[in-house]
PDB file of C-alpha atoms in Angstrom:
ATOM      1  CA  ARG A 266     -37.690 177.049 -42.482  1.00  0.00           C
ATOM      2  CA  THR A 267     -34.833 174.812 -43.526  1.00  0.00           C
ATOM      3  CA  ARG A 268     -35.754 171.349 -44.790  1.00  0.00           C
ATOM      4  CA  ILE A 269     -39.336 171.529 -43.576  1.00  0.00           C
ATOM      5  CA  GLU A 270     -39.972 168.061 -45.057  1.00  0.00           C
ATOM      6  CA  LEU A 271     -37.797 166.655 -42.231  1.00  0.00           C
ATOM      7  CA  ASP A 272     -38.839 166.637 -38.603  1.00  0.00           C
ATOM      8  CA  PHE A 273     -35.169 166.392 -37.614  1.00  0.00           C
ATOM      9  CA  PHE A 274     -34.549 170.132 -37.324  1.00  0.00           C
ATOM     10  CA  GLY A 275     -37.625 170.495 -35.123  1.00  0.00           C
ATOM     11  CA  ARG A 276     -36.345 167.916 -32.654  1.00  0.00           C
ATOM     12  CA  SER A 277     -34.704 168.725 -29.351  1.00  0.00           C
ATOM     13  CA  VAL A 278     -30.917 168.576 -29.398  1.00  0.00           C
ATOM     14  CA  ASP A 279     -30.891 166.252 -26.392  1.00  0.00           C
ATOM     15  CA  GLY A 280     -33.376 163.907 -28.070  1.00  0.00           C
ATOM     16  CA  VAL A 281     -36.082 164.571 -25.484  1.00  0.00           C
ATOM     17  CA  GLY A 282     -39.456 165.859 -26.637  1.00  0.00           C
ATOM     18  CA  GLU A 283     -39.009 165.243 -30.364  1.00  0.00           C
ATOM     19  CA  GLY A 284     -40.948 167.671 -32.509  1.00  0.00           C
ATOM     20  CA  ALA A 285     -41.609 169.985 -29.575  1.00  0.00           C
ATOM     21  CA  CYS A 286     -39.772 172.802 -31.287  1.00  0.00           C
ATOM     22  CA  GLY A 287     -41.987 172.748 -34.369  1.00  0.00           C
ATOM     23  CA  LEU A 288     -41.022 172.568 -38.031  1.00  0.00           C
ATOM     24  CA  GLY A 289     -41.601 176.123 -39.165  1.00  0.00           C
ATOM     25  CA  ARG A 290     -40.081 178.252 -36.452  1.00  0.00           C
ATOM     26  CA  GLU A 291     -40.185 182.003 -36.725  1.00  0.00           C
ATOM     27  CA  PRO A 292     -36.865 183.931 -36.485  1.00  0.00           C
ATOM     28  CA  GLU A 293     -37.815 185.549 -33.180  1.00  0.00           C
ATOM     29  CA  SER A 294     -38.279 182.118 -31.592  1.00  0.00           C
ATOM     30  CA  ILE A 295     -34.753 180.928 -32.401  1.00  0.00           C
ATOM     31  CA  ASN A 296     -32.600 180.547 -29.295  1.00  0.00           C
ATOM     32  CA  ILE A 297     -28.918 180.832 -30.176  1.00  0.00           C
ATOM     33  CA  GLU A 298     -27.685 181.456 -26.634  1.00  0.00           C
ATOM     34  CA  GLU A 299     -29.051 178.210 -25.233  1.00  0.00           C
ATOM     35  CA  PRO A 300     -30.026 176.053 -28.232  1.00  0.00           C
ATOM     36  CA  THR A 301     -32.763 173.557 -27.512  1.00  0.00           C
ATOM     37  CA  CYS A 302     -33.522 172.378 -31.045  1.00  0.00           C
ATOM     38  CA  HIS A 303     -31.454 171.598 -34.098  1.00  0.00           C
ATOM     39  CA  HIS A 304     -32.958 174.710 -35.732  1.00  0.00           C
ATOM     40  CA  ASP A 305     -31.257 176.763 -33.017  1.00  0.00           C
ATOM     41  CA  VAL A 306     -27.845 175.173 -33.546  1.00  0.00           C
ATOM     42  CA  LEU A 307     -28.077 175.623 -37.306  1.00  0.00           C
ATOM     43  CA  ALA A 308     -28.944 179.295 -36.834  1.00  0.00           C
ATOM     44  CA  ARG A 309     -25.988 179.780 -34.486  1.00  0.00           C
ATOM     45  CA  ILE A 310     -23.580 178.235 -36.995  1.00  0.00           C
ATOM     46  CA  LEU A 311     -24.835 180.640 -39.664  1.00  0.00           C
ATOM     47  CA  LEU A 312     -24.622 183.581 -37.258  1.00  0.00           C
ATOM     48  CA  MET A 313     -21.028 182.767 -36.379  1.00  0.00           C
ATOM     49  CA  TYR A 314     -20.139 182.397 -40.048  1.00  0.00           C
ATOM     50  CA  ALA A 315     -21.611 185.834 -40.741  1.00  0.00           C
ATOM     51  CA  TRP A 316     -19.707 187.245 -37.764  1.00  0.00           C
ATOM     52  CA  PHE A 317     -16.354 185.970 -39.002  1.00  0.00           C
ATOM     53  CA  ASN A 318     -17.085 186.943 -42.624  1.00  0.00           C
ATOM     54  CA  ARG A 319     -18.434 190.463 -42.279  1.00  0.00           C
ATOM     55  CA  GLY A 320     -17.686 191.409 -45.852  1.00  0.00           C
ATOM     56  CA  GLU A 321     -20.002 188.661 -46.971  1.00  0.00           C
ATOM     57  CA  ARG A 322     -22.495 188.147 -44.143  1.00  0.00           C
ATOM     58  CA  TYR A 323     -25.471 185.823 -44.326  1.00  0.00           C
ATOM     59  CA  VAL A 324     -27.299 185.460 -47.625  1.00  0.00           C
ATOM     60  CA  GLN A 325     -30.477 183.482 -48.125  1.00  0.00           C
ATOM     61  CA  GLY A 326     -29.590 180.005 -49.311  1.00  0.00           C
ATOM     62  CA  MET A 327     -26.566 179.495 -47.086  1.00  0.00           C
ATOM     63  CA  ASN A 328     -28.833 177.607 -44.694  1.00  0.00           C
ATOM     64  CA  GLU A 329     -29.480 175.052 -47.440  1.00  0.00           C
ATOM     65  CA  LEU A 330     -25.735 174.451 -47.775  1.00  0.00           C
ATOM     66  CA  CYS A 331     -25.196 174.215 -44.031  1.00  0.00           C
ATOM     67  CA  ALA A 332     -28.144 171.928 -43.282  1.00  0.00           C
ATOM     68  CA  PRO A 333     -26.832 168.714 -44.935  1.00  0.00           C
ATOM     69  CA  ILE A 334     -23.450 169.129 -43.243  1.00  0.00           C
ATOM     70  CA  TYR A 335     -24.959 169.635 -39.803  1.00  0.00           C
ATOM     71  CA  TYR A 336     -27.429 166.790 -40.391  1.00  0.00           C
ATOM     72  CA  ALA A 337     -24.616 164.385 -41.345  1.00  0.00           C
ATOM     73  CA  PHE A 338     -22.609 165.128 -38.195  1.00  0.00           C
ATOM     74  CA  ALA A 339     -25.651 165.085 -35.900  1.00  0.00           C
ATOM     75  CA  GLN A 340     -26.723 161.690 -37.247  1.00  0.00           C
ATOM     76  CA  ASP A 341     -23.238 160.190 -37.126  1.00  0.00           C
ATOM     77  CA  PRO A 342     -22.997 157.737 -34.192  1.00  0.00           C
ATOM     78  CA  PHE A 343     -19.212 158.124 -34.181  1.00  0.00           C
ATOM     79  CA  CYS A 344     -19.364 161.904 -33.761  1.00  0.00           C
ATOM     80  CA  SER A 345     -19.362 163.157 -30.188  1.00  0.00           C
ATOM     81  CA  PRO A 346     -22.507 165.246 -29.506  1.00  0.00           C
ATOM     82  CA  GLY A 347     -20.329 167.974 -28.031  1.00  0.00           C
ATOM     83  CA  CYS A 348     -18.362 168.290 -31.279  1.00  0.00           C
ATOM     84  CA  VAL A 349     -21.226 168.328 -33.784  1.00  0.00           C
ATOM     85  CA  GLU A 350     -21.659 172.104 -33.913  1.00  0.00           C
ATOM     86  CA  ALA A 351     -17.931 172.856 -34.149  1.00  0.00           C
ATOM     87  CA  ASP A 352     -17.314 170.193 -36.797  1.00  0.00           C
ATOM     88  CA  ALA A 353     -20.282 171.392 -38.849  1.00  0.00           C
ATOM     89  CA  PHE A 354     -19.096 175.007 -38.618  1.00  0.00           C
ATOM     90  CA  PHE A 355     -15.597 174.069 -39.775  1.00  0.00           C
ATOM     91  CA  CYS A 356     -16.816 172.005 -42.749  1.00  0.00           C
ATOM     92  CA  PHE A 357     -19.425 174.599 -43.729  1.00  0.00           C
ATOM     93  CA  SER A 358     -16.762 177.333 -43.697  1.00  0.00           C
ATOM     94  CA  HIS A 359     -14.514 175.160 -45.845  1.00  0.00           C
ATOM     95  CA  LEU A 360     -17.334 174.514 -48.326  1.00  0.00           C
ATOM     96  CA  MET A 361     -18.131 178.215 -48.493  1.00  0.00           C
ATOM     97  CA  SER A 362     -14.524 178.970 -49.452  1.00  0.00           C
ATOM     98  CA  SER A 363     -15.366 177.551 -52.885  1.00  0.00           C
ATOM     99  CA  MET A 364     -19.031 178.619 -53.013  1.00  0.00           C
ATOM    100  CA  ARG A 365     -19.075 182.107 -51.486  1.00  0.00           C
ATOM    101  CA  ASP A 366     -18.490 183.950 -54.776  1.00  0.00           C
ATOM    102  CA  THR A 367     -21.941 182.854 -55.924  1.00  0.00           C
ATOM    103  CA  PHE A 368     -23.421 184.756 -52.965  1.00  0.00           C
ATOM    104  CA  VAL A 369     -21.501 187.999 -53.567  1.00  0.00           C
ATOM    105  CA  LYS A 370     -23.353 190.205 -56.038  1.00  0.00           C
ATOM    106  CA  SER A 371     -20.297 192.265 -56.943  1.00  0.00           C
ATOM    107  CA  LEU A 372     -18.647 189.064 -58.209  1.00  0.00           C
ATOM    108  CA  ASP A 373     -21.550 187.929 -60.392  1.00  0.00           C
ATOM    109  CA  ASP A 374     -19.617 188.509 -63.622  1.00  0.00           C
ATOM    110  CA  ASP A 375     -16.494 186.795 -62.353  1.00  0.00           C
ATOM    111  CA  HIS A 376     -15.622 183.289 -63.574  1.00  0.00           C
ATOM    112  CA  THR A 377     -16.465 181.915 -60.121  1.00  0.00           C
ATOM    113  CA  GLY A 378     -19.480 184.195 -59.604  1.00  0.00           C
ATOM    114  CA  MET A 379     -23.095 183.384 -60.319  1.00  0.00           C
ATOM    115  CA  LEU A 380     -23.248 184.590 -63.927  1.00  0.00           C
ATOM    116  CA  GLY A 381     -19.824 183.122 -64.623  1.00  0.00           C
ATOM    117  CA  ARG A 382     -20.944 179.667 -63.484  1.00  0.00           C
ATOM    118  CA  ILE A 383     -24.159 179.926 -65.456  1.00  0.00           C
ATOM    119  CA  GLU A 384     -22.122 180.759 -68.552  1.00  0.00           C
ATOM    120  CA  GLN A 385     -19.906 177.715 -67.953  1.00  0.00           C
ATOM    121  CA  TYR A 386     -23.020 175.572 -67.749  1.00  0.00           C
ATOM    122  CA  SER A 387     -24.507 177.066 -70.927  1.00  0.00           C
ATOM    123  CA  VAL A 388     -21.307 176.546 -72.899  1.00  0.00           C
ATOM    124  CA  MET A 389     -21.074 172.948 -71.750  1.00  0.00           C
ATOM    125  CA  LEU A 390     -24.719 172.179 -72.568  1.00  0.00           C
ATOM    126  CA  ARG A 391     -24.207 173.607 -76.054  1.00  0.00           C
ATOM    127  CA  GLU A 392     -21.158 171.383 -76.471  1.00  0.00           C
ATOM    128  CA  LYS A 393     -22.704 168.191 -75.068  1.00  0.00           C
ATOM    129  CA  ASP A 394     -26.236 168.460 -76.475  1.00  0.00           C
ATOM    130  CA  ARG A 395     -26.482 171.225 -79.044  1.00  0.00           C
ATOM    131  CA  GLN A 396     -30.000 170.217 -80.113  1.00  0.00           C
ATOM    132  CA  VAL A 397     -31.427 170.776 -76.646  1.00  0.00           C
ATOM    133  CA  TRP A 398     -29.405 173.964 -76.196  1.00  0.00           C
ATOM    134  CA  GLU A 399     -30.713 175.403 -79.473  1.00  0.00           C
ATOM    135  CA  HIS A 400     -34.286 174.405 -78.612  1.00  0.00           C
ATOM    136  CA  LEU A 401     -34.157 176.148 -75.235  1.00  0.00           C
ATOM    137  CA  HIS A 402     -32.405 179.147 -76.794  1.00  0.00           C
ATOM    138  CA  ARG A 403     -35.098 179.409 -79.456  1.00  0.00           C
ATOM    139  CA  LEU A 404     -37.821 179.317 -76.772  1.00  0.00           C
ATOM    140  CA  GLN A 405     -35.877 181.936 -74.781  1.00  0.00           C
ATOM    141  CA  VAL A 406     -35.589 179.618 -71.797  1.00  0.00           C
ATOM    142  CA  GLN A 407     -32.550 181.303 -70.303  1.00  0.00           C
ATOM    143  CA  PRO A 408     -30.228 179.183 -68.116  1.00  0.00           C
ATOM    144  CA  ALA A 409     -30.581 181.767 -65.345  1.00  0.00           C
ATOM    145  CA  PHE A 410     -34.277 180.885 -65.096  1.00  0.00           C
ATOM    146  CA  TYR A 411     -33.525 177.463 -63.663  1.00  0.00           C
ATOM    147  CA  THR A 412     -29.816 176.991 -62.860  1.00  0.00           C
ATOM    148  CA  VAL A 413     -29.368 179.663 -60.171  1.00  0.00           C
ATOM    149  CA  ARG A 414     -30.755 177.350 -57.502  1.00  0.00           C
ATOM    150  CA  TRP A 415     -28.906 174.333 -58.929  1.00  0.00           C
ATOM    151  CA  LEU A 416     -25.503 176.010 -58.946  1.00  0.00           C
ATOM    152  CA  THR A 417     -25.846 178.076 -55.783  1.00  0.00           C
ATOM    153  CA  LEU A 418     -27.239 175.341 -53.546  1.00  0.00           C
ATOM    154  CA  MET A 419     -25.425 172.390 -55.144  1.00  0.00           C
ATOM    155  CA  LEU A 420     -28.811 170.820 -55.985  1.00  0.00           C
ATOM    156  CA  ALA A 421     -29.718 170.574 -52.299  1.00  0.00           C
ATOM    157  CA  GLN A 422     -33.285 171.766 -52.931  1.00  0.00           C
ATOM    158  CA  GLU A 423     -33.816 169.392 -55.851  1.00  0.00           C
ATOM    159  CA  LEU A 424     -33.090 166.220 -53.854  1.00  0.00           C
ATOM    160  CA  ASP A 425     -34.169 164.707 -50.565  1.00  0.00           C
ATOM    161  CA  MET A 426     -31.588 164.528 -47.806  1.00  0.00           C
ATOM    162  CA  PRO A 427     -30.211 160.999 -48.428  1.00  0.00           C
ATOM    163  CA  ASP A 428     -29.725 161.763 -52.140  1.00  0.00           C
ATOM    164  CA  THR A 429     -28.176 165.139 -51.322  1.00  0.00           C
ATOM    165  CA  LEU A 430     -25.629 163.490 -49.051  1.00  0.00           C
ATOM    166  CA  ARG A 431     -24.796 160.889 -51.700  1.00  0.00           C
ATOM    167  CA  LEU A 432     -24.373 163.543 -54.391  1.00  0.00           C
ATOM    168  CA  TRP A 433     -22.283 165.794 -52.166  1.00  0.00           C
ATOM    169  CA  ASP A 434     -20.023 162.884 -51.305  1.00  0.00           C
ATOM    170  CA  SER A 435     -18.970 162.901 -54.968  1.00  0.00           C
ATOM    171  CA  LEU A 436     -18.990 166.678 -55.407  1.00  0.00           C
ATOM    172  CA  ILE A 437     -16.883 167.528 -52.382  1.00  0.00           C
ATOM    173  CA  SER A 438     -14.354 164.762 -52.937  1.00  0.00           C
ATOM    174  CA  ASP A 439     -13.857 165.616 -56.620  1.00  0.00           C
ATOM    175  CA  PHE A 440     -10.859 167.691 -57.680  1.00  0.00           C
ATOM    176  CA  ALA A 441     -10.760 166.908 -61.404  1.00  0.00           C
ATOM    177  CA  ARG A 442     -10.548 169.695 -63.925  1.00  0.00           C
ATOM    178  CA  PRO A 443     -11.166 171.604 -66.168  1.00  0.00           C
ATOM    179  CA  HIS A 444     -14.785 171.886 -64.960  1.00  0.00           C
ATOM    180  CA  PRO A 445     -16.329 171.232 -61.550  1.00  0.00           C
ATOM    181  CA  LEU A 446     -18.371 168.049 -61.410  1.00  0.00           C
ATOM    182  CA  LEU A 447     -21.448 170.079 -60.397  1.00  0.00           C
ATOM    183  CA  ILE A 448     -21.711 171.626 -63.852  1.00  0.00           C
ATOM    184  CA  TYR A 449     -21.503 168.217 -65.520  1.00  0.00           C
ATOM    185  CA  ILE A 450     -24.275 166.958 -63.264  1.00  0.00           C
ATOM    186  CA  CYS A 451     -26.472 169.938 -64.177  1.00  0.00           C
ATOM    187  CA  VAL A 452     -25.941 169.164 -67.862  1.00  0.00           C
ATOM    188  CA  ALA A 453     -26.685 165.488 -67.170  1.00  0.00           C
ATOM    189  CA  MET A 454     -29.984 166.526 -65.566  1.00  0.00           C
ATOM    190  CA  VAL A 455     -31.043 168.388 -68.702  1.00  0.00           C
ATOM    191  CA  ILE A 456     -30.027 165.490 -70.930  1.00  0.00           C
ATOM    192  CA  HIS A 457     -32.060 163.175 -68.692  1.00  0.00           C
ATOM    193  CA  VAL A 458     -35.252 165.062 -69.610  1.00  0.00           C
ATOM    194  CA  ARG A 459     -34.222 166.015 -73.159  1.00  0.00           C
ATOM    195  CA  GLU A 460     -37.175 164.257 -74.839  1.00  0.00           C
ATOM    196  CA  ALA A 461     -39.680 166.143 -72.704  1.00  0.00           C
ATOM    197  CA  LEU A 462     -37.858 169.403 -73.358  1.00  0.00           C
ATOM    198  CA  LEU A 463     -37.672 168.935 -77.119  1.00  0.00           C
ATOM    199  CA  ALA A 464     -41.393 168.171 -77.233  1.00  0.00           C
ATOM    200  CA  GLY A 465     -42.389 171.128 -75.056  1.00  0.00           C
ATOM    201  CA  ASP A 466     -42.982 174.841 -75.407  1.00  0.00           C
ATOM    202  CA  PHE A 467     -41.711 177.576 -73.073  1.00  0.00           C
ATOM    203  CA  THR A 468     -44.182 176.772 -70.292  1.00  0.00           C
ATOM    204  CA  ASP A 469     -43.567 173.034 -70.506  1.00  0.00           C
ATOM    205  CA  CYS A 470     -39.786 173.425 -70.412  1.00  0.00           C
ATOM    206  CA  MET A 471     -39.860 175.862 -67.506  1.00  0.00           C
ATOM    207  CA  GLY A 472     -42.143 173.544 -65.556  1.00  0.00           C
ATOM    208  CA  THR A 473     -39.863 170.570 -66.137  1.00  0.00           C
ATOM    209  CA  LEU A 474     -36.653 172.400 -65.281  1.00  0.00           C
ATOM    210  CA  GLN A 475     -37.936 174.318 -62.258  1.00  0.00           C
ATOM    211  CA  HIS A 476     -39.762 171.307 -60.813  1.00  0.00           C
ATOM    212  CA  PHE A 477     -37.364 168.565 -61.762  1.00  0.00           C
ATOM    213  CA  PRO A 478     -38.807 165.031 -61.728  1.00  0.00           C
ATOM    214  CA  PRO A 479     -37.231 162.416 -59.429  1.00  0.00           C
ATOM    215  CA  VAL A 480     -34.136 160.756 -60.858  1.00  0.00           C
ATOM    216  CA  PRO A 481     -31.720 158.252 -59.290  1.00  0.00           C
ATOM    217  CA  VAL A 482     -28.587 160.055 -58.143  1.00  0.00           C
ATOM    218  CA  GLU A 483     -26.350 157.189 -59.243  1.00  0.00           C
ATOM    219  CA  GLU A 484     -27.726 157.512 -62.769  1.00  0.00           C
ATOM    220  CA  LEU A 485     -26.989 161.230 -62.843  1.00  0.00           C
ATOM    221  CA  LEU A 486     -23.452 160.633 -61.623  1.00  0.00           C
ATOM    222  CA  GLN A 487     -22.797 157.967 -64.248  1.00  0.00           C
ATOM    223  CA  VAL A 488     -23.951 160.282 -67.040  1.00  0.00           C
ATOM    224  CA  ALA A 489     -21.910 163.167 -65.611  1.00  0.00           C
ATOM    225  CA  PHE A 490     -18.753 161.044 -65.428  1.00  0.00           C
ATOM    226  CA  ARG A 491     -19.232 159.928 -69.028  1.00  0.00           C
ATOM    227  CA  LEU A 492     -19.681 163.512 -70.178  1.00  0.00           C
ATOM    228  CA  ARG A 493     -16.523 164.543 -68.409  1.00  0.00           C
ATOM    229  CA  ALA A 494     -14.387 161.589 -69.491  1.00  0.00           C
ATOM    230  CA  SER A 495     -13.279 163.230 -72.725  1.00  0.00           C
ATOM    231  CA  ASP A 496     -12.589 166.580 -71.044  1.00  0.00           C
ATOM    232  CA  LEU A 497     -10.341 165.483 -68.209  1.00  0.00           C
ATOM    233  CA  THR A 498      -6.730 166.606 -68.190  1.00  0.00           C
ATOM    234  CA  PRO A 499      -4.734 163.371 -67.804  1.00  0.00           C
ATOM    235  CA  VAL A 500      -2.597 163.185 -64.686  1.00  0.00           C
ATOM    236  CA  GLY A 501       1.091 163.196 -65.585  1.00  0.00           C
ATOM    237  CA  ALA A 502       0.382 164.053 -69.205  1.00  0.00           C
ATOM    238  CA  GLY A 503       3.328 165.197 -71.280  1.00  0.00           C
ATOM    239  CA  PRO A 504       3.785 168.740 -72.545  1.00  0.00           C
ATOM    240  CA  ALA A 505       1.402 170.197 -75.068  1.00  0.00           C
ATOM    241  CA  PRO A 506       2.241 169.625 -78.792  1.00  0.00           C
ATOM    242  CA  HIS A 507       3.561 173.144 -79.265  1.00  0.00           C
ATOM    243  CA  ALA A 508       5.753 172.729 -76.188  1.00  0.00           C
ATOM    244  CA  LYS A 509       7.121 169.475 -77.582  1.00  0.00           C
ATOM    245  CA  GLY A 510       7.899 171.249 -80.843  1.00  0.00           C
ATOM    246  CA  GLN A 511       9.754 173.984 -79.018  1.00  0.00           C
ATOM    247  CA  HIS A 512      11.720 171.392 -77.045  1.00  0.00           C
ATOM    248  CA  SER A 513      12.712 169.526 -80.222  1.00  0.00           C
ATOM    249  CA  ALA A 514      13.790 172.773 -81.909  1.00  0.00           C
ATOM    250  CA  SER A 515      15.926 173.615 -78.887  1.00  0.00           C
ATOM    251  CA  GLN A 516      17.616 170.216 -79.022  1.00  0.00           C
ATOM    252  CA  GLN A 517      18.305 170.648 -82.754  1.00  0.00           C
ATOM    253  CA  GLN A 518      19.912 174.037 -82.160  1.00  0.00           C
ATOM    254  CA  GLN A 519      22.160 172.549 -79.490  1.00  0.00           C
ATOM    255  CA  LYS A 520      23.283 169.775 -81.831  1.00  0.00           C
ATOM    256  CA  GLN A 521      24.087 172.299 -84.563  1.00  0.00           C
ATOM    257  CA  GLN A 522      26.187 174.353 -82.139  1.00  0.00           C
ATOM    258  CA  GLN A 523      28.088 171.258 -81.038  1.00  0.00           C
ATOM    259  CA  GLN A 524      28.816 170.308 -84.682  1.00  0.00           C
ATOM    260  CA  LYS A 525      30.202 173.807 -85.381  1.00  0.00           C
ATOM    261  CA  GLN A 526      32.489 173.541 -82.381  1.00  0.00           C
TER     262      GLN A 526
END
């Protein structure tokens, strides 16, 4: 039942008999040995990932991370049909190397685990918009109530497929630190609806955050980049002030030794 709003995954892989596979296929009807529909290929990619990662295995939600990748390759006219499944598997495995900790319960409290990422988001929201953070805190709207899906699925369920692909293009290609761009985007989403949140009670805020209203992806990205601008570690920056002080003290000691000699 991945991306049921699209008929793509219910189409035949060979393009013949579109929609014949149905949109809401039951698990027992999936054919991984001889895939006929895109649903089948997606399921086989996930099965192979679980096979090669037995300590992790399949967890609900991984399909939402795999679907945009497979969709992009399958729709790419420059990608050979015979390579789509292999390319999607490789890229999905690479993506999971940075996302898998959010699917491992024993790592929840780790910095890269689910609770660790939620804490990073909460700290950043408090720093970037303390008024909204305090309002939600006072209403006991816990970040875990609405950010689990955002952070685990990289907002894939909040956006339609074209917007997901555009957002992921920025997320996957971004290597800036100290914080992943995804967390800045989540904070930007909350700031985007801050007026509605500040005017609402617990029910209103939960409704807004769990059923996020449509917003242009480019707008979210612009806000996220502005939020991050002051936090970025400059490339090629000099040593920290205390390091500079230590370096100067070392030079002074050397000069004093030379004068004594």
